[in-house]
Amino acid sequence: MSETAIKAVIPAAGLGTRFLPATKAMPKEMLPVVDKPAIQYVVEEAVAAGIDDVLVIIGRNKNALANHFDRVTELEHTLEQKGDRSKLERVMHPSSLADIHFVRQGDPKGLGHAVLRSRKHVGNETFAVLLGDDLIDARDPLLSRMIEVSQSQSATVIALMEVEPSQIHLYGCAAVEKTGEGDVVRVTGLVEKPSAAEAPSNLAIIGRYVLKPEIFDVLETTAPGKGGEIQLTDALQALAADDEIAGPVLGVVFTGRRYDTGDRLDYLKSSIQLALDREDLGPELASWIVELAPTLEPTLEPTA
Ligand code: G1P
C-alpha cells in the first residue's frame, strides 16, 4: 500500500503547573531540553515520519509557540551580516520544518477534548497525535512504524512501552493479545491511570497515537472520566471494545530510547542524557559528571 501523507496534532494546552514558576508566562512545551524547546523535538519527529502539516492545540500564552515557528527577520539579518551561518541555520530551521497551524482549546477539559478540537483541521483522514512530555530518540523511529501498521491493517495504533508496575498509575494501560508480528499487539482493553492492582498489564501508553477519524464521533459522546476530564484513553477503549466502529486497535510495543520530560526530575535526567549524546557537549559533560560523582557518594543510600 502506498503511503499517504497524514497530519499531526500536538496538544500543548496544559498548564504545566509542575514547572511553576518557569511556566507562569510560557507554555511548558517551550522549556529548553539542552538548547531546543521540547516541542521542536516533537515537530522534528513528525517531520521525520513524513508529516508536513502540524496542528498545535494551544492554551493561553500561545505567542511564544507561534513565534518560535515563525521567521524573525531582524535576527536573521544580523546573523547574516556577521556571517554566522551556524547560528543563522539554527534560527531559521524551526520555521522551515512544516506547515504549522494553531487552534485554541478553550476550556481545558482533558486530552480527549483537546484532540476533538482538531476535527475541522484533520477532516475525514487518519492522523497522528504526539504528546510533548514524551520525547522519542530520533535514532529509534516509532511513529513511522505506527503509520505503516495503521495503513497496512487499517487500524488505530497506539504506542506502548513496558514500565515498572509501580509506575503504571501514571499512564493509560492496555490489555493485549499477541499477533503474528513481534512488535505489534492487539489491544483488547484500556484503562486510564489504574492502580498497580487494577492494571491489566505493565504496558503503558506513551504519547504517540495514529487515529482514524471515527475517533471524533466517539470523543463527542465520551463522558468525563479520570480526574473529571474527557480522556482519549476512554474513547480508545470504546473502539477496542467494538471492531465495527473503526476496525481494530493495535499497539506497537516500543523498546527504543524515550525521554520523559513530564516532571522536574525526569526533565533533568532527559536533558542530561540528550546532552551526553551531543558531539559538542557530551565529552565535556561526561568528564564533569565523572568528576562530580564521587563527591556525591556519601549522600547515596546503601543498595544492599
Ligand atoms: C496522557 C494520557 C495517558 C498516557 C500519557 C502518556 O496522560 O492520558 O493515557 O499514558 O499521556 O504520556 P498525562 O501524562 O497527560 O496525564
PDB file of C-alpha atoms and ligand atoms in Angstrom:
ATOM      1  CA  MET A   1       0.000   0.000   0.000  1.00  0.00           C
ATOM      2  CA  SER A   2       1.396   3.399  -0.892  1.00  0.00           C
ATOM      3  CA  GLU A   3       1.985   5.838   1.949  1.00  0.00           C
ATOM      4  CA  THR A   4      -0.465   8.707   2.189  1.00  0.00           C
ATOM      5  CA  ALA A   5       0.599  11.910   3.914  1.00  0.00           C
ATOM      6  CA  ILE A   6      -1.136  12.404   7.215  1.00  0.00           C
ATOM      7  CA  LYS A   7      -1.420  15.381   9.566  1.00  0.00           C
ATOM      8  CA  ALA A   8      -0.052  15.601  13.079  1.00  0.00           C
ATOM      9  CA  VAL A   9      -1.803  17.057  16.107  1.00  0.00           C
ATOM     10  CA  ILE A  10       0.223  18.192  19.114  1.00  0.00           C
ATOM     11  CA  PRO A  11      -1.794  19.042  22.231  1.00  0.00           C
ATOM     12  CA  ALA A  12       0.060  21.839  24.041  1.00  0.00           C
ATOM     13  CA  ALA A  13      -2.583  23.466  26.179  1.00  0.00           C
ATOM     14  CA  GLY A  14      -1.672  22.002  29.568  1.00  0.00           C
ATOM     15  CA  LEU A  15      -0.991  24.402  32.401  1.00  0.00           C
ATOM     16  CA  GLY A  16       2.435  22.942  33.213  1.00  0.00           C
ATOM     17  CA  THR A  17       1.931  23.526  36.928  1.00  0.00           C
ATOM     18  CA  ARG A  18       4.718  21.090  37.863  1.00  0.00           C
ATOM     19  CA  PHE A  19       7.226  23.582  36.451  1.00  0.00           C
ATOM     20  CA  LEU A  20       5.990  26.785  38.059  1.00  0.00           C
ATOM     21  CA  PRO A  21       7.215  29.494  38.093  1.00  0.00           C
ATOM     22  CA  ALA A  22       9.035  28.705  34.791  1.00  0.00           C
ATOM     23  CA  THR A  23       5.656  28.101  33.152  1.00  0.00           C
ATOM     24  CA  LYS A  24       3.927  31.156  34.574  1.00  0.00           C
ATOM     25  CA  ALA A  25       4.283  33.166  31.365  1.00  0.00           C
ATOM     26  CA  MET A  26       5.475  30.470  28.965  1.00  0.00           C
ATOM     27  CA  PRO A  27       3.989  27.140  27.865  1.00  0.00           C
ATOM     28  CA  LYS A  28       5.840  24.120  29.239  1.00  0.00           C
ATOM     29  CA  GLU A  29       6.404  22.935  25.665  1.00  0.00           C
ATOM     30  CA  MET A  30       8.824  25.866  25.287  1.00  0.00           C
ATOM     31  CA  LEU A  31      11.111  24.696  28.116  1.00  0.00           C
ATOM     32  CA  PRO A  32      14.511  24.010  26.559  1.00  0.00           C
ATOM     33  CA  VAL A  33      15.844  20.472  26.526  1.00  0.00           C
ATOM     34  CA  VAL A  34      19.564  21.220  26.038  1.00  0.00           C
ATOM     35  CA  ASP A  35      19.125  24.101  23.562  1.00  0.00           C
ATOM     36  CA  LYS A  36      15.841  23.359  21.808  1.00  0.00           C
ATOM     37  CA  PRO A  37      12.312  23.807  23.143  1.00  0.00           C
ATOM     38  CA  ALA A  38      10.705  20.417  23.842  1.00  0.00           C
ATOM     39  CA  ILE A  39       8.060  20.993  21.172  1.00  0.00           C
ATOM     40  CA  GLN A  40      10.688  21.357  18.446  1.00  0.00           C
ATOM     41  CA  TYR A  41      11.873  17.781  19.064  1.00  0.00           C
ATOM     42  CA  VAL A  42       8.278  16.618  18.661  1.00  0.00           C
ATOM     43  CA  VAL A  43       7.730  18.553  15.428  1.00  0.00           C
ATOM     44  CA  GLU A  44      11.052  17.216  14.087  1.00  0.00           C
ATOM     45  CA  GLU A  45       9.907  13.677  14.923  1.00  0.00           C
ATOM     46  CA  ALA A  46       6.662  14.181  12.997  1.00  0.00           C
ATOM     47  CA  VAL A  47       8.580  15.600  10.028  1.00  0.00           C
ATOM     48  CA  ALA A  48      10.988  12.620  10.110  1.00  0.00           C
ATOM     49  CA  ALA A  49       7.933  10.347   9.792  1.00  0.00           C
ATOM     50  CA  GLY A  50       6.947  12.140   6.580  1.00  0.00           C
ATOM     51  CA  ILE A  51       4.437  14.596   8.058  1.00  0.00           C
ATOM     52  CA  ASP A  52       4.431  18.175   6.760  1.00  0.00           C
ATOM     53  CA  ASP A  53       1.266  19.570   8.360  1.00  0.00           C
ATOM     54  CA  VAL A  54       1.128  20.067  12.119  1.00  0.00           C
ATOM     55  CA  LEU A  55      -1.710  21.457  14.218  1.00  0.00           C
ATOM     56  CA  VAL A  56      -0.784  22.603  17.715  1.00  0.00           C
ATOM     57  CA  ILE A  57      -3.632  22.824  20.239  1.00  0.00           C
ATOM     58  CA  ILE A  58      -2.736  25.770  22.437  1.00  0.00           C
ATOM     59  CA  GLY A  59      -3.889  27.253  25.695  1.00  0.00           C
ATOM     60  CA  ARG A  60      -3.044  30.714  26.960  1.00  0.00           C
ATOM     61  CA  ASN A  61       0.485  32.040  26.339  1.00  0.00           C
ATOM     62  CA  LYS A  62       0.333  30.975  22.717  1.00  0.00           C
ATOM     63  CA  ASN A  63       2.670  33.695  21.490  1.00  0.00           C
ATOM     64  CA  ALA A  64       5.936  32.028  22.404  1.00  0.00           C
ATOM     65  CA  LEU A  65       4.942  28.890  20.479  1.00  0.00           C
ATOM     66  CA  ALA A  66       3.765  30.750  17.408  1.00  0.00           C
ATOM     67  CA  ASN A  67       6.864  32.978  17.424  1.00  0.00           C
ATOM     68  CA  HIS A  68       9.179  30.002  17.730  1.00  0.00           C
ATOM     69  CA  PHE A  69       7.954  28.524  14.458  1.00  0.00           C
ATOM     70  CA  ASP A  70       7.847  31.891  12.695  1.00  0.00           C
ATOM     71  CA  ARG A  71      10.617  33.822  10.908  1.00  0.00           C
ATOM     72  CA  VAL A  72      12.472  36.503  12.869  1.00  0.00           C
ATOM     73  CA  THR A  73      13.875  38.672  10.138  1.00  0.00           C
ATOM     74  CA  GLU A  74      15.855  41.201  12.238  1.00  0.00           C
ATOM     75  CA  LEU A  75      17.821  38.427  13.947  1.00  0.00           C
ATOM     76  CA  GLU A  76      18.313  36.561  10.668  1.00  0.00           C
ATOM     77  CA  HIS A  77      19.595  39.788   9.091  1.00  0.00           C
ATOM     78  CA  THR A  78      22.049  40.465  11.936  1.00  0.00           C
ATOM     79  CA  LEU A  79      23.445  36.923  11.818  1.00  0.00           C
ATOM     80  CA  GLU A  80      23.731  37.112   8.037  1.00  0.00           C
ATOM     81  CA  GLN A  81      25.667  40.392   8.305  1.00  0.00           C
ATOM     82  CA  LYS A  82      28.010  38.757  10.794  1.00  0.00           C
ATOM     83  CA  GLY A  83      28.403  35.733   8.511  1.00  0.00           C
ATOM     84  CA  ASP A  84      27.406  33.379  11.346  1.00  0.00           C
ATOM     85  CA  ARG A  85      25.980  30.570   9.190  1.00  0.00           C
ATOM     86  CA  SER A  86      25.633  28.083  12.008  1.00  0.00           C
ATOM     87  CA  LYS A  87      23.503  30.296  14.251  1.00  0.00           C
ATOM     88  CA  LEU A  88      21.532  31.508  11.240  1.00  0.00           C
ATOM     89  CA  GLU A  89      20.678  27.908  10.381  1.00  0.00           C
ATOM     90  CA  ARG A  90      19.594  27.260  13.991  1.00  0.00           C
ATOM     91  CA  VAL A  91      17.300  30.294  13.962  1.00  0.00           C
ATOM     92  CA  MET A  92      15.740  29.519  10.590  1.00  0.00           C
ATOM     93  CA  HIS A  93      15.310  25.745  10.990  1.00  0.00           C
ATOM     94  CA  PRO A  94      12.098  25.740  13.109  1.00  0.00           C
ATOM     95  CA  SER A  95      10.277  27.974  10.624  1.00  0.00           C
ATOM     96  CA  SER A  96      11.110  25.726   7.682  1.00  0.00           C
ATOM     97  CA  LEU A  97      10.141  22.383   9.246  1.00  0.00           C
ATOM     98  CA  ALA A  98       6.475  22.092   8.314  1.00  0.00           C
ATOM     99  CA  ASP A  99       3.219  23.961   7.873  1.00  0.00           C
ATOM    100  CA  ILE A 100       2.327  24.714  11.474  1.00  0.00           C
ATOM    101  CA  HIS A 101      -1.164  25.746  12.482  1.00  0.00           C
ATOM    102  CA  PHE A 102      -2.604  26.679  15.847  1.00  0.00           C
ATOM    103  CA  VAL A 103      -6.033  26.335  17.397  1.00  0.00           C
ATOM    104  CA  ARG A 104      -7.061  27.213  20.919  1.00  0.00           C
ATOM    105  CA  GLN A 105      -8.516  24.567  23.170  1.00  0.00           C
ATOM    106  CA  GLY A 106     -10.734  26.985  25.086  1.00  0.00           C
ATOM    107  CA  ASP A 107     -11.773  25.216  28.282  1.00  0.00           C
ATOM    108  CA  PRO A 108      -9.081  22.760  29.353  1.00  0.00           C
ATOM    109  CA  LYS A 109     -11.324  19.699  29.583  1.00  0.00           C
ATOM    110  CA  GLY A 110      -8.730  16.988  29.031  1.00  0.00           C
ATOM    111  CA  LEU A 111      -6.683  15.309  26.322  1.00  0.00           C
ATOM    112  CA  GLY A 112      -9.739  13.841  24.571  1.00  0.00           C
ATOM    113  CA  HIS A 113     -11.269  17.307  24.382  1.00  0.00           C
ATOM    114  CA  ALA A 114      -8.008  18.774  23.028  1.00  0.00           C
ATOM    115  CA  VAL A 115      -7.907  16.141  20.269  1.00  0.00           C
ATOM    116  CA  LEU A 116     -11.536  16.886  19.413  1.00  0.00           C
ATOM    117  CA  ARG A 117     -10.518  20.489  18.723  1.00  0.00           C
ATOM    118  CA  SER A 118      -8.530  19.227  15.720  1.00  0.00           C
ATOM    119  CA  ARG A 119     -11.596  17.807  13.972  1.00  0.00           C
ATOM    120  CA  LYS A 120     -12.090  20.623  11.446  1.00  0.00           C
ATOM    121  CA  HIS A 121      -8.426  20.757  10.502  1.00  0.00           C
ATOM    122  CA  VAL A 122      -7.972  16.986  10.201  1.00  0.00           C
ATOM    123  CA  GLY A 123     -11.225  16.233   8.376  1.00  0.00           C
ATOM    124  CA  ASN A 124     -12.031  12.667   7.409  1.00  0.00           C
ATOM    125  CA  GLU A 125      -8.466  11.323   7.421  1.00  0.00           C
ATOM    126  CA  THR A 126      -6.217   9.225   9.614  1.00  0.00           C
ATOM    127  CA  PHE A 127      -3.953  11.462  11.718  1.00  0.00           C
ATOM    128  CA  ALA A 128      -1.176  11.256  14.295  1.00  0.00           C
ATOM    129  CA  VAL A 129      -1.221  12.655  17.834  1.00  0.00           C
ATOM    130  CA  LEU A 130       2.092  13.381  19.571  1.00  0.00           C
ATOM    131  CA  LEU A 131       2.288  14.386  23.230  1.00  0.00           C
ATOM    132  CA  GLY A 132       5.121  16.697  24.159  1.00  0.00           C
ATOM    133  CA  ASP A 133       6.022  15.107  27.514  1.00  0.00           C
ATOM    134  CA  ASP A 134       7.477  12.064  25.749  1.00  0.00           C
ATOM    135  CA  LEU A 135      10.496  12.585  23.519  1.00  0.00           C
ATOM    136  CA  ILE A 136      11.444   9.657  21.277  1.00  0.00           C
ATOM    137  CA  ASP A 137      15.064   9.337  20.208  1.00  0.00           C
ATOM    138  CA  ALA A 138      15.430  10.164  16.509  1.00  0.00           C
ATOM    139  CA  ARG A 139      17.538   7.004  16.094  1.00  0.00           C
ATOM    140  CA  ASP A 140      14.598   4.785  17.118  1.00  0.00           C
ATOM    141  CA  PRO A 141      11.780   5.672  14.729  1.00  0.00           C
ATOM    142  CA  LEU A 142       8.454   4.815  16.318  1.00  0.00           C
ATOM    143  CA  LEU A 143       5.923   6.993  14.535  1.00  0.00           C
ATOM    144  CA  SER A 144       6.794   5.819  11.029  1.00  0.00           C
ATOM    145  CA  ARG A 145       6.372   2.200  12.180  1.00  0.00           C
ATOM    146  CA  MET A 146       2.965   3.066  13.683  1.00  0.00           C
ATOM    147  CA  ILE A 147       1.849   4.751  10.449  1.00  0.00           C
ATOM    148  CA  GLU A 148       2.961   1.712   8.460  1.00  0.00           C
ATOM    149  CA  VAL A 149       0.993  -0.652  10.763  1.00  0.00           C
ATOM    150  CA  SER A 150      -2.067   1.606  10.654  1.00  0.00           C
ATOM    151  CA  GLN A 151      -2.023   1.771   6.862  1.00  0.00           C
ATOM    152  CA  SER A 152      -1.372  -1.913   6.238  1.00  0.00           C
ATOM    153  CA  GLN A 153      -4.057  -3.110   8.675  1.00  0.00           C
ATOM    154  CA  SER A 154      -6.487  -0.210   8.503  1.00  0.00           C
ATOM    155  CA  ALA A 155      -6.158   0.083  12.273  1.00  0.00           C
ATOM    156  CA  THR A 156      -5.978   2.594  15.071  1.00  0.00           C
ATOM    157  CA  VAL A 157      -2.457   2.299  16.512  1.00  0.00           C
ATOM    158  CA  ILE A 158      -1.138   3.330  19.908  1.00  0.00           C
ATOM    159  CA  ALA A 159       2.431   3.241  21.210  1.00  0.00           C
ATOM    160  CA  LEU A 160       3.009   1.013  24.233  1.00  0.00           C
ATOM    161  CA  MET A 161       6.026   0.539  26.443  1.00  0.00           C
ATOM    162  CA  GLU A 162       6.706  -1.762  29.376  1.00  0.00           C
ATOM    163  CA  VAL A 163       7.017   0.112  32.666  1.00  0.00           C
ATOM    164  CA  GLU A 164       7.588  -0.940  36.266  1.00  0.00           C
ATOM    165  CA  PRO A 165       4.248  -1.937  37.851  1.00  0.00           C
ATOM    166  CA  SER A 166       4.811   0.815  40.434  1.00  0.00           C
ATOM    167  CA  GLN A 167       4.703   3.401  37.601  1.00  0.00           C
ATOM    168  CA  ILE A 168       1.594   2.217  35.757  1.00  0.00           C
ATOM    169  CA  HIS A 169      -0.709   4.559  37.702  1.00  0.00           C
ATOM    170  CA  LEU A 170       0.864   7.443  35.751  1.00  0.00           C
ATOM    171  CA  TYR A 171      -0.284   6.119  32.357  1.00  0.00           C
ATOM    172  CA  GLY A 172      -3.065   4.672  30.301  1.00  0.00           C
ATOM    173  CA  CYS A 173      -2.674   0.888  30.465  1.00  0.00           C
ATOM    174  CA  ALA A 174      -3.529  -1.723  27.806  1.00  0.00           C
ATOM    175  CA  ALA A 175      -4.774  -5.315  27.971  1.00  0.00           C
ATOM    176  CA  VAL A 176      -3.345  -7.016  24.897  1.00  0.00           C
ATOM    177  CA  GLU A 177      -3.135 -10.218  22.857  1.00  0.00           C
ATOM    178  CA  LYS A 178      -0.242 -11.326  20.667  1.00  0.00           C
ATOM    179  CA  THR A 179      -0.389 -11.040  16.876  1.00  0.00           C
ATOM    180  CA  GLY A 180       1.836 -12.705  14.289  1.00  0.00           C
ATOM    181  CA  GLU A 181       4.137  -9.665  14.242  1.00  0.00           C
ATOM    182  CA  GLY A 182       6.687  -9.383  17.057  1.00  0.00           C
ATOM    183  CA  ASP A 183       6.316  -5.704  17.916  1.00  0.00           C
ATOM    184  CA  VAL A 184       2.547  -5.495  17.289  1.00  0.00           C
ATOM    185  CA  VAL A 185      -0.172  -6.482  19.779  1.00  0.00           C
ATOM    186  CA  ARG A 186      -3.926  -6.370  19.581  1.00  0.00           C
ATOM    187  CA  VAL A 187      -5.412  -4.091  22.217  1.00  0.00           C
ATOM    188  CA  THR A 188      -8.443  -5.683  23.884  1.00  0.00           C
ATOM    189  CA  GLY A 189      -8.996  -3.113  26.627  1.00  0.00           C
ATOM    190  CA  LEU A 190      -7.677   0.169  28.000  1.00  0.00           C
ATOM    191  CA  VAL A 191      -7.851   1.858  31.366  1.00  0.00           C
ATOM    192  CA  GLU A 192      -6.612   5.329  32.243  1.00  0.00           C
ATOM    193  CA  LYS A 193      -4.151   5.520  35.152  1.00  0.00           C
ATOM    194  CA  PRO A 194      -5.121   2.334  37.029  1.00  0.00           C
ATOM    195  CA  SER A 195      -3.632   1.375  40.384  1.00  0.00           C
ATOM    196  CA  ALA A 196      -0.993  -1.375  40.176  1.00  0.00           C
ATOM    197  CA  ALA A 197      -3.582  -3.827  41.471  1.00  0.00           C
ATOM    198  CA  GLU A 198      -6.188  -2.947  38.821  1.00  0.00           C
ATOM    199  CA  ALA A 199      -3.758  -2.710  35.890  1.00  0.00           C
ATOM    200  CA  PRO A 200      -4.359  -5.385  33.233  1.00  0.00           C
ATOM    201  CA  SER A 201      -0.646  -5.374  32.233  1.00  0.00           C
ATOM    202  CA  ASN A 202       2.552  -3.366  32.607  1.00  0.00           C
ATOM    203  CA  LEU A 203       2.155  -1.905  29.115  1.00  0.00           C
ATOM    204  CA  ALA A 204       1.796   1.864  29.334  1.00  0.00           C
ATOM    205  CA  ILE A 205       0.508   4.144  26.590  1.00  0.00           C
ATOM    206  CA  ILE A 206       3.319   6.507  25.673  1.00  0.00           C
ATOM    207  CA  GLY A 207       2.314   9.681  23.902  1.00  0.00           C
ATOM    208  CA  ARG A 208       2.059   8.595  20.262  1.00  0.00           C
ATOM    209  CA  TYR A 209      -1.204   7.664  18.537  1.00  0.00           C
ATOM    210  CA  VAL A 210      -2.279   7.080  14.933  1.00  0.00           C
ATOM    211  CA  LEU A 211      -6.024   7.655  14.963  1.00  0.00           C
ATOM    212  CA  LYS A 212      -8.805   7.171  12.440  1.00  0.00           C
ATOM    213  CA  PRO A 213     -11.370   9.940  12.022  1.00  0.00           C
ATOM    214  CA  GLU A 214     -14.073   7.784  13.634  1.00  0.00           C
ATOM    215  CA  ILE A 215     -12.455   8.726  16.959  1.00  0.00           C
ATOM    216  CA  PHE A 216     -14.078  12.173  16.701  1.00  0.00           C
ATOM    217  CA  ASP A 217     -17.654  10.872  16.918  1.00  0.00           C
ATOM    218  CA  VAL A 218     -16.644   8.685  19.852  1.00  0.00           C
ATOM    219  CA  LEU A 219     -14.989  11.630  21.621  1.00  0.00           C
ATOM    220  CA  GLU A 220     -18.132  13.743  21.143  1.00  0.00           C
ATOM    221  CA  THR A 221     -20.014  11.333  23.374  1.00  0.00           C
ATOM    222  CA  THR A 222     -17.232  10.343  25.782  1.00  0.00           C
ATOM    223  CA  ALA A 223     -18.197  11.316  29.319  1.00  0.00           C
ATOM    224  CA  PRO A 224     -15.615  12.860  31.634  1.00  0.00           C
ATOM    225  CA  GLY A 225     -13.501  10.100  33.197  1.00  0.00           C
ATOM    226  CA  LYS A 226     -10.447  10.081  35.447  1.00  0.00           C
ATOM    227  CA  GLY A 227      -9.884  13.492  37.033  1.00  0.00           C
ATOM    228  CA  GLY A 228     -13.204  14.735  35.598  1.00  0.00           C
ATOM    229  CA  GLU A 229     -11.518  15.100  32.177  1.00  0.00           C
ATOM    230  CA  ILE A 230     -12.532  13.790  28.759  1.00  0.00           C
ATOM    231  CA  GLN A 231      -9.945  11.063  28.319  1.00  0.00           C
ATOM    232  CA  LEU A 232      -8.566   9.941  24.961  1.00  0.00           C
ATOM    233  CA  THR A 233      -7.937   6.544  26.597  1.00  0.00           C
ATOM    234  CA  ASP A 234     -11.684   6.137  27.270  1.00  0.00           C
ATOM    235  CA  ALA A 235     -12.568   6.858  23.622  1.00  0.00           C
ATOM    236  CA  LEU A 236      -9.926   4.344  22.513  1.00  0.00           C
ATOM    237  CA  GLN A 237     -11.386   1.797  24.936  1.00  0.00           C
ATOM    238  CA  ALA A 238     -14.751   2.199  23.164  1.00  0.00           C
ATOM    239  CA  LEU A 239     -13.011   1.452  19.824  1.00  0.00           C
ATOM    240  CA  ALA A 240     -11.125  -1.530  21.279  1.00  0.00           C
ATOM    241  CA  ALA A 241     -14.394  -2.955  22.611  1.00  0.00           C
ATOM    242  CA  ASP A 242     -16.119  -2.816  19.223  1.00  0.00           C
ATOM    243  CA  ASP A 243     -14.249  -3.508  15.967  1.00  0.00           C
ATOM    244  CA  GLU A 244     -17.317  -2.462  13.991  1.00  0.00           C
ATOM    245  CA  ILE A 245     -16.720   1.226  14.778  1.00  0.00           C
ATOM    246  CA  ALA A 246     -13.326   1.680  13.119  1.00  0.00           C
ATOM    247  CA  GLY A 247     -11.532  -1.654  12.800  1.00  0.00           C
ATOM    248  CA  PRO A 248      -9.034  -2.998  15.328  1.00  0.00           C
ATOM    249  CA  VAL A 249      -6.934  -1.098  17.866  1.00  0.00           C
ATOM    250  CA  LEU A 250      -3.314  -2.267  17.690  1.00  0.00           C
ATOM    251  CA  GLY A 251      -0.331  -1.431  19.835  1.00  0.00           C
ATOM    252  CA  VAL A 252       3.274  -1.067  18.680  1.00  0.00           C
ATOM    253  CA  VAL A 253       5.484  -2.071  21.606  1.00  0.00           C
ATOM    254  CA  PHE A 254       8.401   0.339  21.715  1.00  0.00           C
ATOM    255  CA  THR A 255      11.751  -0.811  23.073  1.00  0.00           C
ATOM    256  CA  GLY A 256      13.845   2.174  21.991  1.00  0.00           C
ATOM    257  CA  ARG A 257      15.019   5.278  23.789  1.00  0.00           C
ATOM    258  CA  ARG A 258      12.330   7.506  25.286  1.00  0.00           C
ATOM    259  CA  TYR A 259      12.894  10.608  27.365  1.00  0.00           C
ATOM    260  CA  ASP A 260      10.218  11.745  29.757  1.00  0.00           C
ATOM    261  CA  THR A 261      10.056  15.496  30.334  1.00  0.00           C
ATOM    262  CA  GLY A 262       6.787  15.446  32.256  1.00  0.00           C
ATOM    263  CA  ASP A 263       8.135  16.212  35.711  1.00  0.00           C
ATOM    264  CA  ARG A 264      11.152  18.064  37.033  1.00  0.00           C
ATOM    265  CA  LEU A 265      13.370  15.106  37.858  1.00  0.00           C
ATOM    266  CA  ASP A 266      12.676  13.267  34.582  1.00  0.00           C
ATOM    267  CA  TYR A 267      13.155  16.533  32.720  1.00  0.00           C
ATOM    268  CA  LEU A 268      16.608  16.997  34.267  1.00  0.00           C
ATOM    269  CA  LYS A 269      17.583  13.391  33.530  1.00  0.00           C
ATOM    270  CA  SER A 270      16.385  13.693  29.924  1.00  0.00           C
ATOM    271  CA  SER A 271      18.314  16.922  29.392  1.00  0.00           C
ATOM    272  CA  ILE A 272      21.496  15.285  30.694  1.00  0.00           C
ATOM    273  CA  GLN A 273      21.023  12.139  28.601  1.00  0.00           C
ATOM    274  CA  LEU A 274      20.400  14.110  25.437  1.00  0.00           C
ATOM    275  CA  ALA A 275      23.340  16.440  26.118  1.00  0.00           C
ATOM    276  CA  LEU A 276      25.643  13.446  26.711  1.00  0.00           C
ATOM    277  CA  ASP A 277      24.798  12.255  23.189  1.00  0.00           C
ATOM    278  CA  ARG A 278      25.780  15.561  21.622  1.00  0.00           C
ATOM    279  CA  GLU A 279      29.181  15.820  19.988  1.00  0.00           C
ATOM    280  CA  ASP A 280      29.603  19.449  21.013  1.00  0.00           C
ATOM    281  CA  LEU A 281      28.632  18.990  24.678  1.00  0.00           C
ATOM    282  CA  GLY A 282      28.780  15.278  25.517  1.00  0.00           C
ATOM    283  CA  PRO A 283      32.502  14.682  26.160  1.00  0.00           C
ATOM    284  CA  GLU A 284      32.960  17.672  28.499  1.00  0.00           C
ATOM    285  CA  LEU A 285      29.704  16.974  30.319  1.00  0.00           C
ATOM    286  CA  ALA A 286      30.694  13.321  30.774  1.00  0.00           C
ATOM    287  CA  SER A 287      34.078  14.307  32.307  1.00  0.00           C
ATOM    288  CA  TRP A 288      32.327  16.695  34.655  1.00  0.00           C
ATOM    289  CA  ILE A 289      29.837  14.006  35.755  1.00  0.00           C
ATOM    290  CA  VAL A 290      32.669  11.548  36.366  1.00  0.00           C
ATOM    291  CA  GLU A 291      34.437  14.187  38.482  1.00  0.00           C
ATOM    292  CA  LEU A 292      31.275  15.067  40.344  1.00  0.00           C
ATOM    293  CA  ALA A 293      30.015  11.531  41.002  1.00  0.00           C
ATOM    294  CA  PRO A 294      32.490  10.530  43.737  1.00  0.00           C
ATOM    295  CA  THR A 295      31.727  13.703  45.673  1.00  0.00           C
ATOM    296  CA  LEU A 296      28.060  12.614  45.779  1.00  0.00           C
ATOM    297  CA  GLU A 297      28.671   9.113  47.124  1.00  0.00           C
ATOM    298  CA  PRO A 298      28.326   9.894  50.840  1.00  0.00           C
ATOM    299  CA  THR A 299      24.697  11.002  50.295  1.00  0.00           C
ATOM    300  CA  LEU A 300      23.633   7.819  48.434  1.00  0.00           C
ATOM    301  CA  GLU A 301      21.542   5.214  50.252  1.00  0.00           C
ATOM    302  CA  PRO A 302      23.350   1.873  50.665  1.00  0.00           C
ATOM    303  CA  THR A 303      21.969  -0.513  47.998  1.00  0.00           C
ATOM    304  CA  ALA A 304      22.433  -3.820  49.842  1.00  0.00           C
TER     305      ALA A 304
HETATM  306  C1  G1P B   1      -1.663  11.183  28.992  1.00  0.00           C
HETATM  307  C2  G1P B   1      -2.682  10.075  28.704  1.00  0.00           C
HETATM  308  C3  G1P B   1      -2.179   8.743  29.227  1.00  0.00           C
HETATM  309  C4  G1P B   1      -0.797   8.458  28.632  1.00  0.00           C
HETATM  310  C5  G1P B   1       0.169   9.614  28.923  1.00  0.00           C
HETATM  311  C6  G1P B   1       1.484   9.396  28.173  1.00  0.00           C
HETATM  312  O1  G1P B   1      -1.608  11.391  30.376  1.00  0.00           O
HETATM  313  O2  G1P B   1      -3.918  10.426  29.288  1.00  0.00           O
HETATM  314  O3  G1P B   1      -3.064   7.726  28.883  1.00  0.00           O
HETATM  315  O4  G1P B   1      -0.298   7.254  29.178  1.00  0.00           O
HETATM  316  O5  G1P B   1      -0.383  10.862  28.478  1.00  0.00           O
HETATM  317  O6  G1P B   1       2.419  10.384  28.499  1.00  0.00           O
HETATM  318  P1  G1P B   1      -0.884  12.685  31.044  1.00  0.00           P
HETATM  319  O7  G1P B   1       0.555  12.316  31.203  1.00  0.00           O
HETATM  320  O8  G1P B   1      -1.098  13.832  30.120  1.00  0.00           O
HETATM  321  O9  G1P B   1      -1.559  12.874  32.361  1.00  0.00           O
END
